[in-house]
Short mmCIF file of C-alpha atoms and ligand atoms in Angstrom, two decimals:
data_model
loop_
_atom_site.label_atom_id
_atom_site.label_comp_id
_atom_site.label_asym_id
_atom_site.label_seq_id
_atom_site.Cartn_x
_atom_site.Cartn_y
_atom_site.Cartn_z
CA UNK U 1 -46.48 27.77 -12.98
CA UNK U 2 -45.96 25.24 -10.90
CA UNK U 3 -45.65 22.46 -13.28
CA UNK U 4 -46.63 19.01 -11.76
CA UNK U 5 -45.64 20.31 -8.19
CA UNK U 6 -47.94 21.05 -5.65
CA UNK U 7 -45.93 24.39 -4.10
CA UNK U 8 -43.36 26.16 -5.80
CA UNK U 9 -41.10 25.14 -3.42
CA UNK U 10 -41.03 21.87 -4.49
CA UNK U 11 -40.77 23.26 -8.18
CA UNK U 12 -37.52 24.86 -7.56
CA UNK U 13 -35.93 22.26 -5.39
CA UNK U 14 -36.10 19.81 -8.57
CA UNK U 15 -35.24 22.57 -11.12
CA UNK U 16 -31.76 22.62 -9.10
CA UNK U 17 -29.94 19.89 -10.93
CA UNK U 18 -30.77 22.00 -14.32
CA UNK U 19 -30.35 25.62 -12.95
CA UNK U 20 -27.03 24.41 -10.92
CA UNK U 21 -25.77 22.81 -14.47
CA UNK U 22 -26.72 25.98 -15.96
CA UNK U 23 -24.44 28.46 -13.73
CA UNK U 24 -21.63 25.72 -13.69
CA UNK U 25 -21.87 26.27 -17.47
CA UNK U 26 -21.60 29.93 -17.05
CA UNK U 27 -18.56 30.04 -14.93
CA UNK U 28 -16.71 26.76 -16.59
CA UNK U 29 -14.97 26.01 -19.92
CA UNK U 30 -16.31 22.92 -20.73
CA UNK U 31 -14.56 21.91 -23.14
CA UNK U 32 -11.15 22.73 -21.21
CA UNK U 33 -12.32 21.32 -18.09
CA UNK U 34 -11.10 24.74 -16.62
CA UNK U 35 -12.35 27.75 -14.90
CA UNK U 36 -13.21 30.94 -16.59
CA UNK U 37 -15.18 33.83 -14.88
CA UNK U 38 -17.55 35.49 -17.04
CA UNK U 39 -15.64 38.85 -17.52
CA UNK U 40 -12.37 40.39 -16.59
CA UNK U 41 -11.71 41.33 -13.09
CA UNK U 42 -10.89 44.93 -12.75
CA UNK U 43 -8.13 43.63 -9.85
CA UNK U 44 -6.28 40.44 -9.31
CA UNK U 45 -7.49 37.66 -7.96
CA UNK U 46 -3.52 37.04 -6.85
CA UNK U 47 -2.72 40.25 -5.35
CA UNK U 48 -5.85 40.15 -2.29
CA UNK U 49 -5.04 40.02 1.09
CA UNK U 50 -8.31 39.39 2.23
CA UNK U 51 -12.01 39.20 1.43
CA UNK U 52 -15.10 40.51 2.94
CA UNK U 53 -18.41 38.60 2.70
CA UNK U 54 -21.74 40.02 3.22
CA UNK U 55 -25.10 38.77 3.05
CA UNK U 56 -28.48 38.16 4.87
CA UNK U 57 -30.05 34.84 5.62
CA UNK U 58 -29.37 31.80 3.50
CA UNK U 59 -27.32 34.24 0.99
CA UNK U 60 -25.39 34.69 4.30
CA UNK U 61 -25.26 30.34 4.42
CA UNK U 62 -24.21 30.52 0.71
CA UNK U 63 -21.14 33.02 2.06
CA UNK U 64 -19.98 30.96 5.08
CA UNK U 65 -19.58 27.74 2.67
CA UNK U 66 -17.73 30.69 0.02
CA UNK U 67 -15.43 30.99 3.15
CA UNK U 68 -14.19 27.74 3.90
CA UNK U 69 -13.94 27.34 0.17
CA UNK U 70 -11.76 30.27 -0.20
CA UNK U 71 -9.41 29.95 2.95
CA UNK U 72 -9.07 26.13 2.06
CA UNK U 73 -8.45 26.38 -1.50
CA UNK U 74 -7.09 29.98 -2.23
CA UNK U 75 -5.71 30.34 1.26
CA UNK U 76 -7.64 33.82 1.34
CA UNK U 77 -8.78 35.09 4.52
CA UNK U 78 -12.06 35.84 4.76
CA UNK U 79 -14.35 38.15 7.58
CA UNK U 80 -17.98 37.36 7.07
CA UNK U 81 -20.94 38.58 8.69
CA UNK U 82 -24.39 38.94 8.39
CA UNK U 83 -25.22 42.76 6.73
CA UNK U 84 -26.78 43.94 9.13
CA UNK U 85 -24.36 43.66 11.88
CA UNK U 86 -21.46 44.73 9.39
CA UNK U 87 -23.33 47.74 8.22
CA UNK U 88 -23.02 49.26 11.55
CA UNK U 89 -19.33 47.75 12.75
CA UNK U 90 -17.25 50.46 11.55
CA UNK U 91 -15.05 47.83 9.71
CA UNK U 92 -12.21 49.40 9.53
CA UNK U 93 -10.99 48.07 5.20
CA UNK U 94 -7.68 48.80 3.69
CA UNK U 95 -8.29 49.99 0.17
CA UNK U 96 -8.14 47.97 -2.65
CA UNK U 97 -9.36 44.69 -0.87
CA UNK U 98 -12.53 43.00 -2.09
CA UNK U 99 -15.80 42.57 -1.09
CA UNK U 100 -18.65 40.24 -2.03
CA UNK U 101 -22.03 40.76 -1.63
CA UNK U 102 -24.53 37.62 -2.24
CA UNK U 103 -28.43 38.31 -2.60
CA UNK U 104 -30.86 36.14 -4.65
CA UNK U 105 -33.19 39.58 -4.89
CA UNK U 106 -30.70 41.92 -5.27
CA UNK U 107 -33.06 44.44 -2.94
CA UNK U 108 -32.08 43.30 0.40
CA UNK U 109 -31.65 46.67 2.51
CA UNK U 110 -28.64 45.86 4.56
CA UNK U 111 -26.84 43.81 2.09
CA UNK U 112 -27.28 47.24 -0.38
CA UNK U 113 -26.34 49.34 2.81
CA UNK U 114 -23.51 47.28 3.18
CA UNK U 115 -22.01 47.34 0.21
CA UNK U 116 -22.24 50.79 -0.73
CA UNK U 117 -20.26 51.62 3.10
CA UNK U 118 -17.46 48.80 1.67
CA UNK U 119 -17.34 51.27 -1.65
CA UNK U 120 -16.76 54.35 0.32
CA UNK U 121 -13.97 52.58 1.88
CA UNK U 122 -12.22 52.09 -1.25
CA UNK U 123 -13.43 47.99 -2.03
CA UNK U 124 -13.52 46.64 -5.21
CA UNK U 125 -17.41 45.58 -5.52
CA UNK U 126 -18.50 41.94 -6.50
CA UNK U 127 -22.14 41.03 -6.11
CA UNK U 128 -23.41 37.44 -6.58
CA UNK U 129 -27.14 38.12 -7.46
CA UNK U 130 -30.21 36.46 -9.30
CA UNK U 131 -31.85 39.06 -10.15
CA UNK U 132 -29.90 41.44 -12.71
CA UNK U 133 -31.55 44.67 -12.97
CA UNK U 134 -31.67 44.86 -9.34
CA UNK U 135 -30.17 47.40 -7.06
CA UNK U 136 -27.40 45.35 -5.60
CA UNK U 137 -26.29 44.14 -9.59
CA UNK U 138 -26.16 48.19 -10.60
CA UNK U 139 -24.03 49.50 -7.69
CA UNK U 140 -21.19 46.51 -8.36
CA UNK U 141 -18.23 46.96 -9.94
CA UNK U 142 -18.55 43.34 -11.07
CA UNK U 143 -21.95 41.47 -11.12
CA UNK U 144 -21.82 37.69 -11.44
CA UNK U 145 -25.34 35.92 -12.01
CA UNK U 146 -27.04 32.98 -10.55
CA UNK U 147 -28.90 31.96 -13.51
CA UNK U 148 -31.34 30.41 -10.94
CA UNK U 149 -34.39 32.01 -13.05
CA UNK U 150 -37.26 33.22 -10.86
CA UNK U 151 -37.85 32.12 -7.17
CA UNK U 152 -41.33 32.13 -6.39
CA UNK U 153 -41.29 30.22 -3.00
CA UNK U 154 -40.31 32.43 -0.23
CA UNK U 155 -38.12 30.37 1.36
CA UNK U 156 -34.70 30.49 -0.96
CA UNK U 157 -33.61 27.11 -2.19
CA UNK U 158 -32.22 26.81 -6.19
CA UNK U 159 -31.18 30.21 -5.25
CA UNK U 160 -28.39 29.23 -2.60
CA UNK U 161 -27.01 26.44 -4.47
CA UNK U 162 -26.52 28.41 -7.59
CA UNK U 163 -24.84 31.05 -5.36
CA UNK U 164 -22.66 27.93 -4.08
CA UNK U 165 -22.15 27.16 -7.57
CA UNK U 166 -20.86 30.66 -8.64
CA UNK U 167 -18.95 30.83 -5.07
CA UNK U 168 -17.09 27.57 -6.00
CA UNK U 169 -15.96 28.61 -9.49
CA UNK U 170 -14.70 31.71 -8.16
CA UNK U 171 -12.55 30.56 -4.84
CA UNK U 172 -10.90 28.09 -7.73
CA UNK U 173 -9.96 30.73 -10.60
CA UNK U 174 -8.34 32.33 -7.03
CA UNK U 175 -6.33 29.24 -6.07
CA UNK U 176 -5.14 28.99 -9.39
CA UNK U 177 -4.31 32.75 -9.64
CA UNK U 178 -2.82 32.28 -6.29
CA UNK U 179 -0.21 29.63 -7.41
CA UNK U 180 -2.10 27.18 -4.45
CA UNK U 181 -4.17 25.11 -7.16
CA UNK U 182 -1.77 23.55 -9.86
CA UNK U 183 -3.83 23.09 -13.68
CA UNK U 184 -4.52 19.25 -12.39
CA UNK U 185 -6.05 20.51 -9.47
CA UNK U 186 -8.13 23.09 -10.38
CA UNK U 187 -9.38 20.38 -12.73
CA UNK U 188 -10.30 17.75 -10.55
CA UNK U 189 -12.27 20.34 -8.61
CA UNK U 190 -13.91 21.30 -11.81
CA UNK U 191 -14.74 17.61 -12.74
CA UNK U 192 -16.38 17.14 -9.14
CA UNK U 193 -18.49 20.44 -10.12
CA UNK U 194 -19.64 19.34 -13.59
CA UNK U 195 -20.91 15.91 -11.52
CA UNK U 196 -23.23 17.63 -8.57
CA UNK U 197 -26.38 18.44 -11.01
CA UNK U 198 -26.40 14.43 -11.43
CA UNK U 199 -25.18 14.06 -7.68
CA UNK U 200 -28.31 16.64 -6.96
CA UNK U 201 -30.36 14.16 -9.51
CA UNK U 202 -29.39 11.07 -7.21
CA UNK U 203 -30.02 12.83 -4.21
CA UNK U 204 -33.12 13.64 -4.50
CA UNK U 205 -34.31 10.13 -4.77
CA UNK U 206 -34.68 9.77 -1.27
CA UNK U 207 -38.08 11.85 -0.99
CA UNK U 208 -39.87 8.78 -0.46
CA UNK U 209 -37.58 8.20 2.46
CA UNK U 210 -37.92 11.82 3.34
CA UNK U 211 -41.57 11.96 3.40
CA UNK U 212 -42.03 9.71 5.63
CA UNK U 213 -39.39 11.53 8.12
CA UNK U 214 -41.37 14.35 8.44
CA UNK U 215 -44.50 12.79 9.76
CA UNK U 216 -42.43 12.05 12.17
CA UNK U 217 -40.25 15.57 12.66
CA UNK U 218 -43.62 16.90 12.81
CA UNK U 219 -44.05 15.75 16.62
CA UNK U 220 -41.23 18.00 17.65
CA UNK U 221 -41.02 20.89 19.21
CA UNK U 222 -37.73 21.69 18.29
CA UNK U 223 -35.01 20.12 16.02
CA UNK U 224 -30.78 20.54 16.08
CA UNK U 225 -28.91 20.28 13.20
CA UNK U 226 -24.99 19.66 13.45
CA UNK U 227 -22.47 19.90 10.51
CA UNK U 228 -18.74 20.70 10.52
CA UNK U 229 -16.54 22.27 8.40
CA UNK U 230 -18.34 22.64 4.82
CA UNK U 231 -21.29 21.18 6.08
CA UNK U 232 -21.95 23.43 9.24
CA UNK U 233 -23.46 26.09 7.09
CA UNK U 234 -25.98 23.22 5.73
CA UNK U 235 -27.00 22.50 9.13
CA UNK U 236 -27.12 26.55 9.67
CA UNK U 237 -29.72 26.61 6.40
CA UNK U 238 -31.56 23.07 7.29
CA UNK U 239 -32.72 24.88 10.45
CA UNK U 240 -33.44 28.17 9.15
CA UNK U 241 -35.93 26.45 6.16
CA UNK U 242 -37.12 24.30 9.00
CA UNK U 243 -38.46 27.17 11.59
CA UNK U 244 -39.47 29.47 8.06
CA UNK U 245 -41.58 26.97 6.66
CA UNK U 246 -42.83 24.41 9.61
CA UNK U 247 -42.72 26.66 11.98
CA UNK U 248 -41.01 24.32 14.40
CA UNK U 249 -38.06 25.76 16.27
CA UNK U 250 -34.81 24.75 15.11
CA UNK U 251 -31.02 25.33 15.74
CA UNK U 252 -28.54 24.30 13.43
CA UNK U 253 -24.97 24.18 15.35
CA UNK U 254 -20.89 23.68 14.49
CA UNK U 255 -20.77 19.91 15.57
CA UNK U 256 -17.99 20.83 18.15
CA UNK U 257 -20.28 23.33 19.89
CA UNK U 258 -22.77 20.60 21.02
CA UNK U 259 -21.04 20.05 24.21
CA UNK U 260 -20.88 24.07 25.09
CA UNK U 261 -24.51 24.13 25.78
CA UNK U 262 -26.94 22.66 23.25
CA UNK U 263 -26.19 19.25 24.44
CA UNK U 264 -28.64 20.59 27.29
CA UNK U 265 -31.80 20.30 24.95
CA UNK U 266 -31.12 16.69 24.02
CA UNK U 267 -33.62 13.66 25.31
CA UNK U 268 -36.08 11.50 23.43
CA UNK U 269 -38.13 14.08 22.45
CA UNK U 270 -35.58 16.14 20.00
CA UNK U 271 -34.94 15.09 16.54
CA UNK U 272 -31.35 16.05 16.06
CA UNK U 273 -30.24 16.16 12.21
CA UNK U 274 -26.29 15.20 11.99
CA UNK U 275 -25.08 15.88 8.12
CA UNK U 276 -21.52 13.96 7.66
CA UNK U 277 -20.90 12.39 4.60
CA UNK U 278 -17.66 10.49 4.98
CA UNK U 279 -14.76 13.14 4.74
CA UNK U 280 -11.65 14.05 6.90
CA UNK U 281 -14.14 15.80 9.71
CA UNK U 282 -16.38 12.39 9.54
CA UNK U 283 -15.14 10.68 12.48
CA UNK U 284 -15.13 14.03 15.19
CA UNK U 285 -18.93 14.48 14.25
CA UNK U 286 -19.75 10.99 14.79
CA UNK U 287 -18.61 10.68 17.83
CA UNK U 288 -20.89 13.97 18.52
CA UNK U 289 -23.56 12.34 17.68
CA UNK U 290 -22.76 9.15 19.99
CA UNK U 291 -23.13 11.85 22.72
CA UNK U 292 -26.32 12.65 21.09
CA UNK U 293 -27.36 8.90 21.27
CA UNK U 294 -25.79 8.09 24.71
CA UNK U 295 -28.54 11.03 25.92
CA UNK U 296 -31.70 9.19 23.99
CA UNK U 297 -31.50 11.53 21.04
CA UNK U 298 -33.27 10.68 18.08
CA UNK U 299 -30.66 10.56 15.38
CA UNK U 300 -31.21 11.56 11.38
CA UNK U 301 -27.77 10.92 9.69
CA UNK U 302 -27.25 12.23 6.14
CA UNK U 303 -24.53 10.65 5.46
CA UNK U 304 -23.25 8.35 1.72
CA UNK U 305 -22.44 4.18 1.85
CA UNK U 306 -19.11 4.17 4.23
CA UNK U 307 -20.83 6.69 6.53
CA UNK U 308 -23.72 4.84 7.07
CA UNK U 309 -21.80 1.63 7.53
CA UNK U 310 -19.20 3.44 10.15
CA UNK U 311 -21.97 4.99 11.94
CA UNK U 312 -23.86 1.35 12.58
CA UNK U 313 -27.62 0.98 13.73
CA UNK U 314 -27.29 4.38 16.57
CA UNK U 315 -29.10 6.38 13.82
CA UNK U 316 -33.09 6.37 14.11
CA UNK U 317 -32.84 6.97 10.23
CA UNK U 318 -30.30 7.14 8.05
CA UNK U 319 -30.47 9.10 4.91
CA UNK U 320 -27.65 7.70 2.12
CA UNK U 321 -26.45 10.08 -0.50
CA UNK U 322 -23.70 9.59 -3.11
CA UNK U 323 -20.37 9.47 -2.64
CA UNK U 324 -18.71 12.60 -3.75
CA UNK U 325 -15.63 14.91 -3.35
CA UNK U 326 -15.50 16.80 0.16
CA UNK U 327 -15.25 20.12 -1.97
CA UNK U 328 -19.08 19.70 -3.72
CA UNK U 329 -20.78 17.88 -0.81
CA UNK U 330 -22.53 21.63 0.54
CA UNK U 331 -24.35 21.89 -3.27
CA UNK U 332 -25.43 18.56 -3.09
CA UNK U 333 -26.36 17.55 0.34
CA UNK U 334 -28.21 20.87 1.11
CA UNK U 335 -30.95 19.10 -1.14
CA UNK U 336 -32.34 16.61 1.47
CA UNK U 337 -31.98 19.33 4.09
CA UNK U 338 -34.70 21.37 1.73
CA UNK U 339 -36.86 18.53 1.14
CA UNK U 340 -36.77 17.58 5.08
CA UNK U 341 -38.20 21.08 5.58
CA UNK U 342 -40.73 20.83 2.54
CA UNK U 343 -42.09 17.92 4.22
CA UNK U 344 -42.41 18.39 7.56
CA UNK U 345 -44.47 21.88 6.27
CA UNK U 346 -46.39 20.03 3.74
CA UNK U 347 -47.37 17.25 6.19
CA UNK U 348 -48.46 20.15 8.84
CA UNK U 349 -50.34 21.72 6.34
CA UNK U 350 -48.43 25.51 6.56
CA UNK U 351 -48.61 27.88 3.62
CA UNK U 352 -45.25 26.64 2.26
CA UNK U 353 -44.80 29.10 -0.12
CA UNK U 354 -46.14 32.11 1.59
CA UNK U 355 -44.62 31.61 5.51
CA UNK U 356 -46.13 33.37 7.90
CA UNK U 357 -44.53 36.98 8.42
CA UNK U 358 -42.05 36.64 5.76
CA UNK U 359 -41.56 38.70 2.32
CA UNK U 360 -39.56 37.37 -0.31
CA UNK U 361 -37.61 40.57 -0.50
CA UNK U 362 -36.42 42.61 2.68
CA UNK U 363 -36.14 46.45 1.53
CA UNK U 364 -36.36 47.67 5.15
CA UNK U 365 -34.18 46.99 7.80
C1 F6R X 1 -34.70 32.21 3.66
C2 F6R X 1 -34.38 33.32 2.96
C3 F6R X 1 -34.07 34.54 3.41
C4 F6R X 1 -33.02 35.30 2.68
C5 F6R X 1 -32.52 36.48 2.83
C6 F6R X 1 -31.77 37.09 1.78
O1 F6R X 1 -35.41 30.87 2.84
O2 F6R X 1 -35.01 33.22 1.52
O3 F6R X 1 -33.08 34.31 4.42
O4 F6R X 1 -31.91 34.20 2.04
O5 F6R X 1 -33.48 37.43 2.64
O6 F6R X 1 -32.19 37.58 0.54
P1 F6R X 1 -31.49 38.01 -0.48
O7 F6R X 1 -30.86 36.78 -0.98
O8 F6R X 1 -32.46 38.37 -1.60
O9 F6R X 1 -30.62 39.44 0.15
#
């Protein structure tokens, strides 16, 4: 049932404040304002030397955000790879390490094969899955649910932000147990997470602006997405969503990579979507944006009021999101990026919920 929405994808985008809140409630003790993981882990987060993360597609991008979080807030090094590469890399792993597998369906063949490899190499296996009776959930030592509810649209939306919610809590728990975060730090981060559903609802109010913008984007042959730090995976996810459902060629890049190649693509015909909230990396990303502007690129800037002011009138369109802690930015900035893909596809008349050549669950490699 699509409710009042035209597509399952729209319904699922709009469900995010609610389902993310649900997922957060599963990992946070709301009365204490601290993380409380569901169940004891069969290992000590404080003893870990490194984490391996494996997933495919959108779930991989969630893992990439997780990497930034674990490294920054728990000082834990993370090796991350797409499962189709990881499974054949013959990665040497020290027994007793932690391997995390992220999957909506819990049936992705490459992710499952990577899990089995890590298991045979003596790793602790933790999965973050949406379908709790799935193979990946069953074969894990510990399986954390995402509680997004059934996701029908082939392009993943709410499962992604719920994966982020679970990973954020796990990273905070690790930071605390490893003595990187004090109780006060944890409270601040948890408070920032608790505010995410409200921030998401605010971000969804950008929809009319995005709908107008989509008309413009639908004429493009190529679209570039740029971001740094925690927002780099959001640039990747934005590009994946756009190509999946609108069939427009799109690439996500770390903003700093621009001058190492992709800048050659820029002309008046190429829209460049810049994900740049005003944070510690803002200045850097904006200077990349200016390089694009100088070559006539049409910039769409996703930022907050402070960022919009600093960026001036160079962007062709600025989408202003609420101000928020850097920690939670990817959870909220994911939404306008999903809406951009959605409305571009709707405008072009493609089959949004069942894009050509794609399956919801990839059970063969
Ligand atoms: C993108 C998308 C795919 C999946 C990928 C992994 O919108 O849906 O990239 O994220 O196939 O699937 P799961 O999460 O089921 O392992």
